[in-house]
Structures are given as structure tokens and as C-alpha cells.
Amino acid sequence: MYHTPEAAERLYIGPLTEDRIELLRECWRIGDHRPVEIAFGIRCHHYRPVGVTPEEQLADIINDVRGWISALVEYAVQRADRRVP
């Protein structure tokens, strides 16, 4: 999927300060995307749990959120390594 530069910028969390890293760690630990969305002004992707039971569905959602947070961090690190503004 292609994004305009303005839309793409909303997918980026900016430089990883100690406060941001701590927030991301805590959100990853508990599997909650909302504080990340609020703090960085970005939206989490929509997830589709495939589990059969409510417990399996919750585990799917938490894993999706953790994957999304991990991807945000990985992109921020790569962007910082390339010295992209």
C-alpha cells in the first residue's frame, strides 16, 4: 500500500528517547496499543483474531499488538541508523 508523505509520517514514531522506549516496552509487555497511539498520534493496524476460544482470540490480539510495536521500534532504529530526518 502506498501513502502520501503526510500519511506516511503518521506511521513513524520519531527518535527513540528513554521515555519513549519505556512506554513502548510497557505497552509491548501488556499488549496494549492505545497509549502508543495517543503518545505518537499514530493508529494501530486492525487485527483479526483467528483463535476459536475467547482466550485464543485475546492471545492473537496481544501477539498482533506486540508485532506492531516491534515493527515500529525496528523502523525507528533503521531510520536513525540511516540518519534520515
GROMACS .gro file of N, CA, C and O in nm, residues 27-59:
model
  132
   27CYS      N    1   0.396  -0.105   2.692
   27CYS     CA    2   0.282  -0.139   2.605
   27CYS      C    3   0.302  -0.276   2.541
   27CYS      O    4   0.206  -0.352   2.526
   28TRP      N    5   0.424  -0.309   2.504
   28TRP     CA    6   0.451  -0.442   2.448
   28TRP      C    7   0.424  -0.548   2.555
   28TRP      O    8   0.362  -0.651   2.527
   29ARG      N    9   0.469  -0.522   2.677
   29ARG     CA   10   0.453  -0.619   2.786
   29ARG      C   11   0.306  -0.651   2.810
   29ARG      O   12   0.269  -0.768   2.824
   30ILE      N   13   0.221  -0.549   2.812
   30ILE     CA   14   0.080  -0.573   2.842
   30ILE      C   15  -0.005  -0.591   2.717
   30ILE      O   16  -0.123  -0.625   2.727
   31GLY      N   17   0.052  -0.568   2.599
   31GLY     CA   18  -0.021  -0.588   2.475
   31GLY      C   19  -0.127  -0.483   2.449
   31GLY      O   20  -0.231  -0.512   2.391
   32ASP      N   21  -0.101  -0.359   2.489
   32ASP     CA   22  -0.199  -0.251   2.473
   32ASP      C   23  -0.144  -0.145   2.377
   32ASP      O   24  -0.041  -0.085   2.403
   33HIS      N   25  -0.215  -0.124   2.269
   33HIS     CA   26  -0.170  -0.029   2.167
   33HIS      C   27  -0.217   0.114   2.193
   33HIS      O   28  -0.160   0.209   2.140
   34ARG      N   29  -0.317   0.132   2.275
   34ARG     CA   30  -0.377   0.266   2.292
   34ARG      C   31  -0.280   0.373   2.342
   34ARG      O   32  -0.277   0.483   2.286
   35PRO      N   33  -0.196   0.346   2.443
   35PRO     CA   34  -0.102   0.451   2.485
   35PRO      C   35  -0.004   0.490   2.375
   35PRO      O   36   0.034   0.607   2.365
   36VAL      N   37   0.034   0.396   2.289
   36VAL     CA   38   0.124   0.427   2.178
   36VAL      C   39   0.052   0.517   2.078
   36VAL      O   40   0.108   0.616   2.031
   37GLU      N   41  -0.072   0.483   2.047
   37GLU     CA   42  -0.149   0.566   1.954
   37GLU      C   43  -0.162   0.708   2.006
   37GLU      O   44  -0.144   0.805   1.931
   38ILE      N   45  -0.192   0.721   2.133
   38ILE     CA   46  -0.211   0.853   2.193
   38ILE      C   47  -0.080   0.931   2.199
   38ILE      O   48  -0.074   1.048   2.160
   39ALA      N   49   0.026   0.866   2.243
   39ALA     CA   50   0.155   0.934   2.261
   39ALA      C   51   0.216   0.980   2.128
   39ALA      O   52   0.278   1.086   2.121
   40PHE      N   53   0.199   0.900   2.023
   40PHE     CA   54   0.266   0.928   1.897
   40PHE      C   55   0.173   0.976   1.787
   40PHE      O   56   0.217   1.011   1.678
   41GLY      N   57   0.043   0.976   1.813
   41GLY     CA   58  -0.052   1.022   1.713
   41GLY      C   59  -0.060   0.932   1.592
   41GLY      O   60  -0.081   0.978   1.479
   42ILE      N   61  -0.041   0.802   1.612
   42ILE     CA   62  -0.050   0.706   1.502
   42ILE      C   63  -0.157   0.604   1.533
   42ILE      O   64  -0.204   0.595   1.647
   43ARG      N   65  -0.195   0.527   1.434
   43ARG     CA   66  -0.301   0.427   1.453
   43ARG      C   67  -0.244   0.287   1.439
   43ARG      O   68  -0.166   0.259   1.349
   44CYS      N   69  -0.289   0.200   1.526
   44CYS     CA   70  -0.254   0.058   1.519
   44CYS      C   71  -0.336  -0.005   1.406
   44CYS      O   72  -0.451   0.032   1.385
   45HIS      N   73  -0.276  -0.099   1.337
   45HIS     CA   74  -0.350  -0.171   1.233
   45HIS      C   75  -0.467  -0.247   1.295
   45HIS      O   76  -0.467  -0.274   1.415
   46HIS      N   77  -0.561  -0.282   1.216
   46HIS     CA   78  -0.673  -0.362   1.266
   46HIS      C   79  -0.633  -0.509   1.263
   46HIS      O   80  -0.573  -0.556   1.167
   47TYR      N   81  -0.664  -0.579   1.365
   47TYR     CA   82  -0.626  -0.719   1.375
   47TYR      C   83  -0.748  -0.807   1.361
   47TYR      O   84  -0.860  -0.765   1.386
   48ARG      N   85  -0.723  -0.930   1.321
   48ARG     CA   86  -0.830  -1.027   1.306
   48ARG      C   87  -0.790  -1.155   1.378
   48ARG      O   88  -0.712  -1.235   1.327
   49PRO      N   89  -0.842  -1.172   1.497
   49PRO     CA   90  -0.807  -1.293   1.571
   49PRO      C   91  -0.861  -1.417   1.499
   49PRO      O   92  -0.972  -1.415   1.447
   50VAL      N   93  -0.781  -1.522   1.499
   50VAL     CA   94  -0.822  -1.647   1.434
   50VAL      C   95  -0.852  -1.757   1.534
   50VAL      O   96  -0.902  -1.863   1.496
   51GLY      N   97  -0.822  -1.734   1.660
   51GLY     CA   98  -0.848  -1.834   1.763
   51GLY      C   99  -0.996  -1.866   1.774
   51GLY      O  100  -1.082  -1.785   1.741
   52VAL      N  101  -1.023  -1.985   1.825
   52VAL     CA  102  -1.161  -2.030   1.838
   52VAL      C  103  -1.221  -1.983   1.970
   52VAL      O  104  -1.333  -1.932   1.972
   53THR      N  105  -1.147  -1.996   2.076
   53THR     CA  106  -1.199  -1.958   2.207
   53THR      C  107  -1.168  -1.812   2.235
   53THR      O  108  -1.078  -1.753   2.172
   54PRO      N  109  -1.238  -1.750   2.327
   54PRO     CA  110  -1.206  -1.611   2.363
   54PRO      C  111  -1.061  -1.595   2.409
   54PRO      O  112  -0.997  -1.494   2.378
   55GLU      N  113  -1.010  -1.693   2.481
   55GLU     CA  114  -0.871  -1.686   2.527
   55GLU      C  115  -0.774  -1.687   2.410
   55GLU      O  116  -0.675  -1.613   2.409
   56GLU      N  117  -0.801  -1.773   2.311
   56GLU     CA  118  -0.715  -1.779   2.193
   56GLU      C  119  -0.724  -1.649   2.113
   56GLU      O  120  -0.623  -1.599   2.061
   57GLN      N  121  -0.843  -1.592   2.103
   57GLN     CA  122  -0.860  -1.466   2.031
   57GLN      C  123  -0.786  -1.353   2.101
   57GLN      O  124  -0.722  -1.270   2.035
   58LEU      N  125  -0.794  -1.348   2.233
   58LEU     CA  126  -0.721  -1.247   2.308
   58LEU      C  127  -0.571  -1.263   2.287
   58LEU      O  128  -0.499  -1.164   2.267
   59ALA      N  129  -0.522  -1.386   2.289
   59ALA     CA  130  -0.379  -1.411   2.266
   59ALA      C  131  -0.339  -1.365   2.126
   59ALA      O  132  -0.231  -1.306   2.107
   0.00000   0.00000   0.00000
